[in-house]
CSV table of C-alpha atoms and ligand atoms in Angstrom, one decimal:
chain,number,residue,atom,x,y,z
A,248,MET,CA,-45.2,-20.5,13.0
A,249,LYS,CA,-45.0,-18.5,16.2
A,250,VAL,CA,-41.5,-18.0,17.5
A,251,THR,CA,-40.2,-16.2,20.6
A,252,ILE,CA,-36.6,-15.2,20.9
A,253,PHE,CA,-34.9,-14.3,24.2
A,254,GLY,CA,-31.9,-12.0,23.6
A,255,SER,CA,-31.8,-9.4,20.9
A,256,GLY,CA,-28.1,-9.4,20.2
A,257,TYR,CA,-26.2,-10.5,17.1
A,258,VAL,CA,-27.7,-14.0,17.2
A,259,GLY,CA,-31.2,-13.2,18.4
A,260,LEU,CA,-31.8,-10.4,15.9
A,261,VAL,CA,-30.4,-12.3,12.9
A,262,THR,CA,-32.4,-15.4,13.9
A,263,GLY,CA,-35.6,-13.4,14.5
A,264,ALA,CA,-35.2,-11.3,11.2
A,265,CYS,CA,-34.6,-14.4,9.1
A,266,LEU,CA,-37.4,-16.5,10.6
A,267,ALA,CA,-39.7,-13.5,10.1
A,268,GLU,CA,-38.6,-13.1,6.5
A,269,ALA,CA,-39.5,-16.7,5.9
A,270,GLY,CA,-43.1,-15.9,7.0
A,271,ASN,CA,-43.1,-16.7,10.7
A,272,ASP,CA,-44.6,-14.5,13.5
A,273,VAL,CA,-41.6,-13.6,15.6
A,274,LEU,CA,-41.5,-11.8,19.0
A,275,CYS,CA,-38.1,-10.8,20.3
A,276,VAL,CA,-37.7,-10.3,24.1
A,277,ASP,CA,-34.8,-8.5,25.7
A,278,ILE,CA,-34.2,-7.3,29.3
A,279,ASP,CA,-32.5,-4.1,27.9
A,280,PRO,CA,-35.4,-1.5,27.6
A,281,GLN,CA,-33.2,0.9,25.6
A,282,LYS,CA,-32.4,-1.7,23.0
A,283,ILE,CA,-36.1,-2.7,22.7
A,284,ALA,CA,-37.2,1.0,22.4
A,285,MET,CA,-34.6,1.5,19.6
A,286,LEU,CA,-35.8,-1.7,17.8
A,287,GLN,CA,-39.5,-0.6,18.2
A,288,GLN,CA,-38.6,2.7,16.4
A,289,GLY,CA,-36.9,0.8,13.6
A,290,GLU,CA,-33.4,1.4,14.7
A,291,VAL,CA,-31.0,-1.6,14.9
A,292,PRO,CA,-28.4,-1.4,17.8
A,293,ILE,CA,-25.7,-3.4,16.0
A,294,TYR,CA,-24.1,-3.2,12.6
A,295,GLU,CA,-24.6,-6.3,10.5
A,296,PRO,CA,-24.9,-6.0,6.7
A,297,GLY,CA,-28.5,-6.3,5.5
A,298,LEU,CA,-30.0,-6.7,9.0
A,299,CYS,CA,-31.5,-3.2,9.4
A,300,ASP,CA,-33.4,-3.5,6.1
A,301,LEU,CA,-34.6,-7.0,6.9
A,302,ILE,CA,-35.9,-5.9,10.3
A,303,ARG,CA,-37.6,-2.8,9.0
A,304,THR,CA,-39.3,-4.7,6.2
A,305,ASN,CA,-40.6,-7.3,8.6
A,306,VAL,CA,-41.6,-4.8,11.3
A,307,ALA,CA,-43.6,-3.0,8.6
A,308,SER,CA,-45.4,-6.3,7.6
A,309,GLY,CA,-46.0,-7.1,11.2
A,310,ARG,CA,-44.0,-10.3,11.2
A,311,ILE,CA,-41.5,-9.2,13.9
A,312,SER,CA,-42.0,-7.2,17.1
A,313,PHE,CA,-40.1,-6.5,20.2
A,314,THR,CA,-40.9,-6.5,23.9
A,315,THR,CA,-39.3,-6.6,27.4
A,316,ASP,CA,-42.3,-8.5,28.7
A,317,VAL,CA,-41.4,-12.1,29.5
A,318,SER,CA,-44.9,-13.4,30.0
A,319,THR,CA,-46.0,-12.1,26.6
A,320,GLY,CA,-42.9,-13.8,25.2
A,321,VAL,CA,-43.7,-17.2,26.8
A,322,ALA,CA,-47.3,-17.0,25.7
A,323,HIS,CA,-46.4,-16.2,22.1
A,324,GLY,CA,-44.2,-18.8,20.6
A,325,LEU,CA,-44.4,-22.6,20.2
A,326,PHE,CA,-40.6,-22.2,19.8
A,327,GLN,CA,-38.9,-20.4,22.7
A,328,PHE,CA,-35.3,-19.6,21.5
A,329,ILE,CA,-32.7,-18.8,24.0
A,330,ALA,CA,-30.1,-16.5,22.3
A,331,VAL,CA,-28.6,-14.6,25.2
A,332,GLY,CA,-24.9,-14.1,25.9
A,333,THR,CA,-22.7,-16.7,27.5
A,334,PRO,CA,-19.7,-14.5,28.4
A,335,PRO,CA,-16.6,-16.0,30.0
A,336,ASP,CA,-16.6,-16.3,33.8
A,337,GLU,CA,-13.4,-15.5,35.8
A,338,ASP,CA,-12.2,-19.1,35.5
A,339,GLY,CA,-12.8,-19.3,31.8
A,340,SER,CA,-16.0,-21.3,32.0
A,341,ALA,CA,-19.1,-20.0,30.2
A,342,ASP,CA,-21.2,-17.9,32.5
A,343,LEU,CA,-24.7,-19.4,32.3
A,344,GLN,CA,-26.5,-16.9,34.5
A,345,TYR,CA,-28.4,-15.3,31.5
A,346,VAL,CA,-29.4,-18.7,29.9
A,347,LEU,CA,-30.6,-20.0,33.3
A,348,ALA,CA,-32.5,-16.8,34.0
A,349,VAL,CA,-34.4,-17.2,30.8
A,350,ALA,CA,-35.1,-20.8,31.6
A,351,ARG,CA,-36.5,-19.8,35.0
A,352,SER,CA,-38.7,-17.1,33.6
A,353,ILE,CA,-40.0,-19.5,31.0
A,354,GLY,CA,-40.9,-21.9,33.8
A,355,GLU,CA,-42.5,-19.1,35.7
A,356,HIS,CA,-44.9,-18.3,32.8
A,357,LEU,CA,-45.3,-21.6,31.0
A,358,GLU,CA,-48.9,-22.7,30.4
A,359,ASP,CA,-48.9,-24.9,27.3
A,360,TYR,CA,-46.5,-27.2,25.4
A,361,ARG,CA,-43.3,-25.3,24.2
A,362,VAL,CA,-40.1,-26.3,22.5
A,363,ILE,CA,-37.2,-24.5,24.3
A,364,VAL,CA,-34.4,-24.1,21.7
A,365,ASP,CA,-31.0,-23.4,23.1
A,366,LYS,CA,-29.2,-21.3,20.5
A,367,SER,CA,-26.6,-19.8,22.7
A,368,THR,CA,-23.2,-21.5,22.8
A,369,VAL,CA,-23.3,-23.5,26.0
A,370,PRO,CA,-21.2,-26.2,27.6
A,371,VAL,CA,-22.2,-29.8,27.4
A,372,GLY,CA,-24.9,-30.6,30.0
A,373,THR,CA,-26.6,-27.1,29.8
A,374,ALA,CA,-29.8,-28.5,28.3
A,375,ASP,CA,-30.1,-30.6,31.4
A,376,ARG,CA,-29.7,-27.5,33.6
A,377,VAL,CA,-32.2,-25.6,31.5
A,378,HIS,CA,-34.6,-28.5,31.9
A,379,VAL,CA,-34.1,-28.5,35.7
A,380,ALA,CA,-34.5,-24.7,36.0
A,381,ILE,CA,-37.8,-24.8,34.1
A,382,GLN,CA,-39.0,-27.8,36.1
A,383,GLU,CA,-38.2,-26.1,39.5
A,384,ALA,CA,-40.2,-23.0,38.5
A,385,LEU,CA,-43.1,-25.2,37.5
A,386,THR,CA,-43.0,-27.2,40.7
A,387,GLN,CA,-43.1,-24.0,42.7
A,388,ARG,CA,-46.2,-23.1,40.8
A,389,GLY,CA,-47.6,-26.6,41.4
A,390,LEU,CA,-48.1,-27.2,37.7
A,391,THR,CA,-47.3,-29.9,35.3
A,392,VAL,CA,-46.7,-28.6,31.7
A,393,GLU,CA,-45.1,-30.6,28.9
A,394,TYR,CA,-42.0,-29.1,27.2
A,395,ASP,CA,-38.9,-30.2,25.3
A,396,VAL,CA,-35.4,-28.7,25.5
A,397,VAL,CA,-33.5,-28.8,22.2
A,398,SER,CA,-29.9,-27.8,21.4
A,399,ASN,CA,-29.6,-25.9,18.2
A,400,PRO,CA,-26.2,-24.1,18.2
A,401,GLU,CA,-25.7,-21.2,15.8
A,402,PHE,CA,-22.8,-21.1,13.3
A,403,LEU,CA,-23.3,-17.7,11.7
A,404,LYS,CA,-20.4,-15.4,11.1
A,405,GLU,CA,-20.7,-11.8,12.0
A,406,GLY,CA,-20.4,-9.7,8.8
A,407,ASN,CA,-22.1,-12.5,6.8
A,408,ALA,CA,-24.7,-13.5,9.3
A,409,ILE,CA,-27.9,-13.1,7.1
A,410,ALA,CA,-26.5,-15.3,4.3
A,411,ASP,CA,-25.2,-17.8,6.8
A,412,PHE,CA,-28.6,-18.1,8.4
A,413,MET,CA,-30.5,-18.2,5.1
A,414,LYS,CA,-28.2,-20.7,3.5
A,415,PRO,CA,-26.6,-22.6,6.3
A,416,ASP,CA,-23.9,-25.2,5.8
A,417,ARG,CA,-25.8,-27.3,8.3
A,418,VAL,CA,-28.5,-27.0,11.0
A,419,VAL,CA,-27.5,-29.0,14.0
A,420,VAL,CA,-30.3,-30.2,16.2
A,421,GLY,CA,-29.7,-32.1,19.4
A,422,THR,CA,-32.7,-33.8,20.8
A,423,ASP,CA,-33.8,-36.9,22.6
A,424,ASN,CA,-37.3,-36.7,21.1
A,425,PRO,CA,-38.1,-37.4,17.4
A,426,ARG,CA,-41.2,-35.1,17.7
A,427,THR,CA,-39.1,-32.0,18.3
A,428,ALA,CA,-36.7,-32.9,15.5
A,429,GLU,CA,-39.8,-32.9,13.2
A,430,LEU,CA,-41.0,-29.6,14.5
A,431,LEU,CA,-37.6,-28.0,13.9
A,432,ARG,CA,-37.5,-29.5,10.5
A,433,LEU,CA,-40.7,-27.7,9.7
A,434,LEU,CA,-39.4,-24.4,11.1
A,435,TYR,CA,-36.1,-24.7,9.2
A,436,ALA,CA,-37.8,-26.0,5.9
A,437,PRO,CA,-37.5,-22.7,4.1
A,438,PHE,CA,-33.7,-22.7,4.6
A,439,ASN,CA,-33.4,-26.4,3.8
A,440,ARG,CA,-34.8,-26.7,0.3
A,441,ASN,CA,-31.8,-27.2,-1.8
A,442,HIS,CA,-30.6,-30.3,0.1
A,443,ASP,CA,-31.1,-31.6,3.6
A,444,ARG,CA,-28.9,-29.6,5.8
A,445,MET,CA,-30.3,-30.9,9.1
A,446,VAL,CA,-28.0,-33.0,11.2
A,447,VAL,CA,-30.0,-34.5,14.0
A,448,MET,CA,-28.1,-36.0,17.0
A,449,ASP,CA,-28.2,-36.4,20.8
A,450,ILE,CA,-28.2,-33.2,22.8
A,451,ARG,CA,-24.7,-33.5,24.3
A,452,SER,CA,-23.1,-34.1,20.9
A,453,ALA,CA,-24.9,-31.0,19.5
A,454,GLU,CA,-23.6,-28.9,22.4
A,455,LEU,CA,-20.1,-30.2,21.8
A,456,THR,CA,-20.3,-29.7,18.0
A,457,LYS,CA,-20.4,-26.0,18.4
A,458,TYR,CA,-17.3,-25.8,20.6
A,459,ALA,CA,-15.5,-28.3,18.4
A,460,ALA,CA,-16.2,-26.2,15.3
A,461,ASN,CA,-14.9,-23.0,16.9
A,462,ALA,CA,-11.9,-24.7,18.5
A,463,MET,CA,-11.0,-26.2,15.1
A,464,LEU,CA,-11.1,-22.7,13.4
A,465,ALA,CA,-9.2,-21.0,16.3
A,466,THR,CA,-6.6,-23.8,16.1
A,467,LYS,CA,-6.1,-23.1,12.4
A,468,ILE,CA,-5.5,-19.4,13.1
A,469,SER,CA,-3.1,-20.0,16.0
A,470,PHE,CA,-1.2,-22.7,14.0
A,471,MET,CA,-0.7,-20.1,11.2
A,472,ASN,CA,0.4,-17.5,13.6
A,473,GLU,CA,2.9,-19.9,15.0
A,474,MET,CA,4.2,-20.7,11.5
A,475,ALA,CA,4.4,-16.9,10.8
A,476,ASN,CA,6.5,-16.4,13.9
A,477,ILE,CA,8.8,-19.2,12.8
A,478,ALA,CA,8.9,-17.8,9.2
A,479,GLU,CA,10.0,-14.4,10.6
A,480,ARG,CA,12.9,-16.0,12.4
A,481,VAL,CA,14.1,-18.2,9.6
A,482,GLY,CA,13.8,-15.5,6.8
A,483,ALA,CA,10.8,-17.0,5.0
A,484,ASP,CA,7.6,-15.2,3.9
A,485,ILE,CA,4.5,-16.8,5.5
A,486,GLU,CA,2.3,-15.5,2.6
A,487,MET,CA,4.2,-17.8,0.3
A,488,VAL,CA,4.0,-20.6,2.8
A,489,ARG,CA,0.2,-20.0,3.1
A,490,GLN,CA,-0.3,-20.4,-0.6
A,491,GLY,CA,2.0,-23.4,-0.7
A,492,ILE,CA,0.1,-25.3,2.0
A,493,GLY,CA,-3.4,-24.0,1.1
A,494,SER,CA,-3.1,-25.6,-2.4
A,495,ASP,CA,-3.2,-29.0,-0.7
A,496,SER,CA,-6.9,-29.9,-0.7
A,497,ARG,CA,-6.5,-31.7,2.6
A,498,ILE,CA,-5.6,-28.3,4.1
A,499,GLY,CA,-7.4,-25.7,2.0
A,500,TYR,CA,-7.1,-21.9,1.9
A,501,SER,CA,-9.7,-20.9,4.4
A,502,PHE,CA,-8.8,-19.8,7.9
A,503,ILE,CA,-5.1,-20.0,7.4
A,504,TYR,CA,-4.4,-16.2,7.4
A,505,PRO,CA,-1.7,-15.1,9.9
A,506,GLY,CA,-2.4,-11.8,11.7
A,507,ALA,CA,-2.7,-9.9,14.9
A,508,GLY,CA,-4.6,-12.6,16.7
A,509,PHE,CA,-8.2,-13.6,16.7
A,510,GLY,CA,-10.8,-11.7,18.8
A,511,GLY,CA,-14.6,-11.4,18.8
A,512,SER,CA,-17.2,-12.7,21.1
A,513,CYS,CA,-16.8,-16.4,20.2
A,514,PHE,CA,-13.4,-18.0,19.5
A,515,PRO,CA,-11.4,-16.7,22.6
A,516,LYS,CA,-14.2,-17.5,25.1
A,517,ASP,CA,-15.3,-20.7,23.5
A,518,VAL,CA,-11.7,-22.2,23.4
A,519,ARG,CA,-11.3,-21.3,27.0
A,520,ALA,CA,-14.8,-22.7,28.0
A,521,LEU,CA,-14.1,-26.0,26.2
A,522,GLY,CA,-10.8,-26.2,28.0
A,523,HIS,CA,-12.6,-25.6,31.3
A,524,THR,CA,-15.2,-28.3,30.5
A,525,SER,CA,-12.4,-30.7,29.7
A,526,GLU,CA,-10.6,-29.9,32.9
A,527,GLN,CA,-13.7,-30.7,34.9
A,528,THR,CA,-13.6,-34.2,33.5
A,529,GLY,CA,-10.0,-34.6,34.5
A,530,TYR,CA,-8.7,-34.3,31.0
A,531,ASP,CA,-5.8,-31.9,30.2
A,532,ALA,CA,-6.6,-30.3,26.8
A,533,ALA,CA,-3.1,-29.3,26.0
A,534,LEU,CA,-3.8,-28.3,22.4
A,535,LEU,CA,-6.6,-25.9,23.5
A,536,LYS,CA,-4.4,-24.2,26.0
A,537,ALA,CA,-1.7,-23.7,23.4
A,538,VAL,CA,-4.2,-22.2,21.0
A,539,SER,CA,-5.2,-19.6,23.5
A,540,GLU,CA,-1.7,-19.0,24.6
A,541,VAL,CA,-0.4,-18.5,21.0
A,542,ASN,CA,-3.3,-16.1,20.4
A,543,GLN,CA,-2.6,-14.0,23.5
A,544,LYS,CA,1.0,-13.6,22.5
A,545,GLN,CA,0.0,-12.7,19.0
A,546,LYS,CA,-2.1,-9.8,20.2
A,547,HIS,CA,1.0,-8.2,21.7
A,548,LEU,CA,3.1,-8.7,18.6
A,549,LEU,CA,2.3,-5.4,16.8
A,550,PHE,CA,3.1,-3.4,19.9
A,551,LYS,CA,6.5,-5.2,20.2
A,552,LYS,CA,7.3,-4.4,16.6
A,553,ILE,CA,6.2,-0.7,17.0
A,554,GLU,CA,8.2,-0.4,20.2
A,555,SER,CA,11.3,-1.9,18.7
A,556,HIS,CA,11.1,0.3,15.6
A,557,PHE,CA,10.9,3.4,17.8
A,558,ASN,CA,13.7,2.1,20.0
A,559,GLY,CA,11.4,1.9,23.0
A,560,ASP,CA,10.6,5.6,22.9
A,561,LEU,CA,6.9,5.9,22.3
A,562,ASP,CA,6.1,8.7,24.7
A,563,GLY,CA,4.3,11.4,22.8
A,564,LYS,CA,4.3,9.5,19.5
A,565,VAL,CA,1.1,9.4,17.4
A,566,LEU,CA,0.0,6.2,15.8
A,567,SER,CA,-2.7,6.0,13.2
A,568,LEU,CA,-4.8,2.9,13.6
A,569,TRP,CA,-6.9,1.6,10.7
A,570,GLY,CA,-9.5,-0.7,12.0
A,571,LEU,CA,-11.0,-1.2,15.5
A,572,ALA,CA,-13.6,-4.0,15.0
A,573,PHE,CA,-12.2,-7.5,15.6
A,574,LYS,CA,-12.8,-8.3,11.9
A,575,PRO,CA,-14.3,-6.5,8.8
A,576,GLY,CA,-18.1,-6.4,8.4
A,577,THR,CA,-19.0,-5.8,12.0
A,578,ASP,CA,-18.8,-3.2,14.7
A,579,ASP,CA,-18.0,-5.8,17.3
A,580,MET,CA,-14.9,-5.0,19.4
A,581,ARG,CA,-15.2,-7.8,21.9
A,582,GLU,CA,-11.6,-9.1,22.6
A,583,ALA,CA,-10.4,-7.2,19.5
A,584,PRO,CA,-6.7,-7.1,19.0
A,585,SER,CA,-7.0,-3.3,18.4
A,586,ARG,CA,-7.9,-2.9,22.1
A,587,VAL,CA,-4.8,-4.8,23.3
A,588,LEU,CA,-2.7,-2.6,21.1
A,589,MET,CA,-4.3,0.7,22.0
A,590,GLU,CA,-4.1,0.0,25.7
A,591,GLU,CA,-0.4,-0.9,25.4
A,592,LEU,CA,0.3,2.2,23.4
A,593,TRP,CA,-1.5,4.4,26.0
A,594,ALA,CA,0.5,2.8,28.8
A,595,VAL,CA,3.7,4.1,27.4
A,596,GLY,CA,2.4,7.6,26.6
A,597,ALA,CA,1.6,7.2,22.9
A,598,ARG,CA,-1.5,8.7,21.3
A,599,VAL,CA,-3.8,6.9,18.9
A,600,GLN,CA,-5.7,8.4,15.9
A,601,ALA,CA,-8.2,5.7,14.9
A,602,TYR,CA,-10.7,5.1,12.2
A,603,ASP,CA,-13.0,2.2,11.5
A,604,PRO,CA,-15.8,2.2,9.0
A,605,GLN,CA,-18.3,0.8,11.5
A,606,ALA,CA,-16.9,0.5,15.0
A,607,MET,CA,-16.5,4.2,15.9
A,608,GLU,CA,-19.6,4.3,18.2
A,609,GLU,CA,-18.6,1.1,19.9
A,610,ALA,CA,-15.1,2.6,20.5
A,611,ARG,CA,-16.7,5.7,22.0
A,612,ARG,CA,-18.9,3.5,24.2
A,613,ILE,CA,-16.0,1.5,25.5
A,614,TYR,CA,-13.4,4.2,26.0
A,615,GLY,CA,-15.4,7.4,26.2
A,616,LYS,CA,-13.5,10.7,25.8
A,617,ARG,CA,-9.8,10.5,26.5
A,618,ALA,CA,-7.0,12.8,25.5
A,619,ASP,CA,-4.8,10.0,23.9
A,620,LEU,CA,-7.6,8.7,21.6
A,621,THR,CA,-8.9,10.7,18.6
A,622,LEU,CA,-11.7,9.0,16.7
A,623,CYS,CA,-11.3,10.3,13.1
A,624,GLN,CA,-13.9,10.8,10.4
A,625,SER,CA,-12.0,9.0,7.7
A,626,HIS,CA,-8.9,6.8,7.2
A,627,GLU,CA,-7.2,9.7,5.6
A,628,GLN,CA,-7.8,12.0,8.5
A,629,ALA,CA,-6.4,9.4,10.9
A,630,LEU,CA,-3.0,9.9,9.2
A,631,GLU,CA,-2.6,13.6,9.8
A,632,ASN,CA,0.6,14.4,11.8
A,633,SER,CA,1.1,10.8,12.8
A,634,ASP,CA,4.4,8.9,13.2
A,635,ALA,CA,3.3,5.6,11.7
A,636,LEU,CA,0.3,3.7,10.3
A,637,VAL,CA,-0.9,0.4,11.9
A,638,VAL,CA,-3.5,-1.6,10.0
A,639,ILE,CA,-5.3,-4.0,12.3
A,640,THR,CA,-8.6,-4.8,10.6
A,641,GLU,CA,-8.6,-5.7,6.9
A,642,TRP,CA,-11.5,-3.6,5.8
A,643,GLN,CA,-11.8,-3.4,2.0
A,644,GLU,CA,-11.3,0.3,2.0
A,645,PHE,CA,-7.8,0.0,3.5
A,646,ARG,CA,-6.6,-2.5,0.9
A,647,SER,CA,-5.5,-0.1,-1.8
A,648,PRO,CA,-4.9,3.4,-0.4
A,649,ASP,CA,-3.2,6.2,-2.2
A,650,PHE,CA,0.3,5.5,-1.0
A,651,ASP,CA,1.8,8.8,-2.2
A,652,GLN,CA,-0.8,10.7,-0.2
A,653,LEU,CA,-0.2,8.3,2.7
A,654,LYS,CA,3.5,8.9,2.6
A,655,GLN,CA,3.1,12.7,2.6
A,656,ALA,CA,0.6,12.6,5.5
A,657,LEU,CA,2.8,10.5,7.8
A,658,ARG,CA,5.8,12.0,9.6
A,659,HIS,CA,7.7,8.8,9.0
A,660,PRO,CA,6.9,6.5,6.1
A,661,VAL,CA,6.4,3.4,8.3
A,662,ILE,CA,3.6,0.8,8.0
A,663,PHE,CA,2.8,-1.9,10.5
A,664,ASP,CA,0.5,-4.3,8.5
A,665,GLY,CA,-1.2,-6.5,11.1
A,666,ARG,CA,-3.1,-8.4,8.4
A,667,ASN,CA,-0.5,-8.7,5.6
A,668,ILE,CA,-2.7,-6.9,3.1
A,669,TYR,CA,0.1,-5.0,1.4
A,670,ASP,CA,2.9,-6.1,-0.8
A,671,PRO,CA,6.2,-5.6,1.0
A,672,ALA,CA,8.3,-5.3,-2.1
A,673,TRP,CA,6.0,-2.7,-3.6
A,674,LEU,CA,6.0,-0.6,-0.4
A,675,GLN,CA,9.7,-0.9,-0.2
A,676,GLN,CA,9.9,0.5,-3.7
A,677,LEU,CA,7.7,3.4,-2.7
A,678,GLY,CA,10.0,4.2,0.1
A,679,PHE,CA,8.1,2.8,3.1
A,680,THR,CA,9.5,0.8,6.0
A,681,TYR,CA,7.2,-2.1,6.2
A,682,TYR,CA,6.5,-4.6,9.0
A,683,GLY,CA,4.1,-7.5,8.3
A,684,ILE,CA,3.4,-10.7,10.2
A,685,GLY,CA,5.8,-13.5,9.4
A,686,ARG,CA,7.3,-11.8,6.4
A,687,GLY,CA,10.8,-13.0,6.8
A,688,CYS,CA,12.6,-9.7,7.3
A,689,ARG,CA,12.1,-6.1,7.9
A,690,TRP,CA,11.5,-4.5,4.5
A,691,MET,CA,13.6,-1.3,4.3
A,692,PRO,CA,13.6,1.2,1.5
A,693,THR,CA,16.7,0.7,-0.7
B,80,NAD,N1,-22.0,-13.2,17.9
B,80,NAD,C1,-21.8,-14.3,17.1
B,80,NAD,O1,-21.2,-14.2,16.1
B,80,NAD,C2,-22.2,-15.7,17.6
B,80,NAD,C3,-22.3,-16.7,16.6
B,80,NAD,C4,-22.7,-18.0,17.1
B,80,NAD,C5,-23.1,-18.2,18.4
B,80,NAD,N2,-23.0,-17.1,19.3
B,80,NAD,C6,-23.5,-17.4,20.6
B,80,NAD,O2,-24.8,-16.9,20.8
B,80,NAD,C7,-25.0,-16.3,22.1
B,80,NAD,C8,-25.5,-14.9,21.9
B,80,NAD,O3,-24.4,-14.2,21.4
B,80,NAD,P1,-24.6,-12.6,20.9
B,80,NAD,O4,-23.3,-12.2,20.2
B,80,NAD,O5,-25.9,-12.5,20.1
B,80,NAD,O6,-24.8,-11.9,22.3
B,80,NAD,P2,-25.1,-10.4,22.5
B,80,NAD,O7,-24.4,-10.0,23.8
B,80,NAD,O8,-25.0,-9.6,21.3
B,80,NAD,O9,-26.7,-10.4,22.9
B,80,NAD,C9,-27.2,-11.0,24.0
B,80,NAD,C10,-28.5,-10.3,24.4
B,80,NAD,O10,-29.2,-11.0,25.4
B,80,NAD,C11,-29.9,-10.1,26.2
B,80,NAD,N3,-30.3,-10.7,27.5
B,80,NAD,C12,-29.5,-11.0,28.5
B,80,NAD,N4,-30.3,-11.6,29.5
B,80,NAD,C13,-31.5,-11.7,29.0
B,80,NAD,C14,-32.8,-12.3,29.5
B,80,NAD,N5,-32.9,-12.8,30.7
B,80,NAD,N6,-33.9,-12.2,28.7
B,80,NAD,C15,-33.8,-11.6,27.4
B,80,NAD,N7,-32.7,-11.1,26.9
B,80,NAD,C16,-31.5,-11.2,27.7
B,80,NAD,C17,-28.9,-9.0,26.4
B,80,NAD,O11,-29.5,-7.8,26.8
B,80,NAD,C18,-28.4,-8.9,24.9
B,80,NAD,O12,-29.1,-8.0,24.1
B,80,NAD,C19,-23.7,-16.5,22.8
B,80,NAD,O13,-23.8,-17.8,23.5
B,80,NAD,C20,-22.7,-16.6,21.7
B,80,NAD,O14,-21.5,-17.4,22.1
B,80,NAD,C21,-22.6,-15.9,18.9
């Protein structure tokens, strides 16, 4: 099948590469000429495990190509995927300018029947607005062309995106037309063989399903962070509590890890956008507000612990930061807790020596050259002449470091573990001062 995808970011590229791998003829369109030039040369502008190989293989076999030319894009695919960004607007609502710009340009070039597939995360009612934008452009051209608008939200996780797309838990399709549901069923058939994963519903329910899923996951994290903060105050260890509650099958173990707050391009903005949608209907979504509020506070927690350990004197101190990406498996630093921490440290005169296995380029792009940030070649190098270690992203390579070497490298044997990846008792035995999240007390060497 012929597929066009507008937006060559995380979602667009993964969707394009996986659909091409299944045998479809995919054309990816983006307004960023630099990005398209890179992709045409076989370079992938983002880090996502397996994506680069998948794109290169399919470029070589001619099943995926890239362009900035909208008219070629509209002419190409029966399916026109919209996978552009929906960043937060100032009031927290989703900024739909990119989605509607794509809709308009589809309307400006539409000649034959097309299925417009909304894959971006968009507020309830957006499919109607996409429909209107296309119709207005067609009316201006004095044309009548048939088309359908479908909601098909994406649930992939960065870091595991290829597997998530190839073996989805579900494929949600929101449509008011059984014909488009059948067309999408054909397109998704290669990913739907084991059992039927397609959940077909009305458009508004599909749009809300994506927000409800992200809000639920974000709520689990903020709930655990709240419990961690209580555990810390009452002398309990949240890691014990986590195991105690996770063993209940009604609760389960996933997404109940306390930490330095959730970031990324989805949860923070989607919780806010859903709250905004709800406000517009006159409903006060108190729980959603609390989820965001708890998360905001959590992102400042590590700084507070560091500041208190150094008795408020951080001017001239050097902190080693392990991890910059908002989670392991990606180079994405959008709304990452590492950014909040670094900016707080810089504000009080501290210096940061940071290392991340994938996000170094992204950090360089965001912060450029600055005297109080050294981007190091390895996690070991980040420790040199530093006053303490802060772990903020739980990459595998940080989980079992050589603690003797670590202790020798640091000026003070202090670890701030923003993801609870270390055993406090063990570190205490090794002579470290350990701070975790919700771990009852401050673990001091005996
Ligand atoms: N990143 C994720 O993990 C994830 C998961 C599920 C859903 N989503 C949702 O999917 C959408 C896309 O997210 P992303 O992370 O891939 O975004 P992204 O910022 O990585 O990529 C968006 C791309 O769209 C391009 N673009 C903007 N306007 C365009 C236009 N008019 N025509 C063509 N291209 C255009 C940009 O240049 C950019 O390359 C968002 O709504 C997001 O919430 C993201």
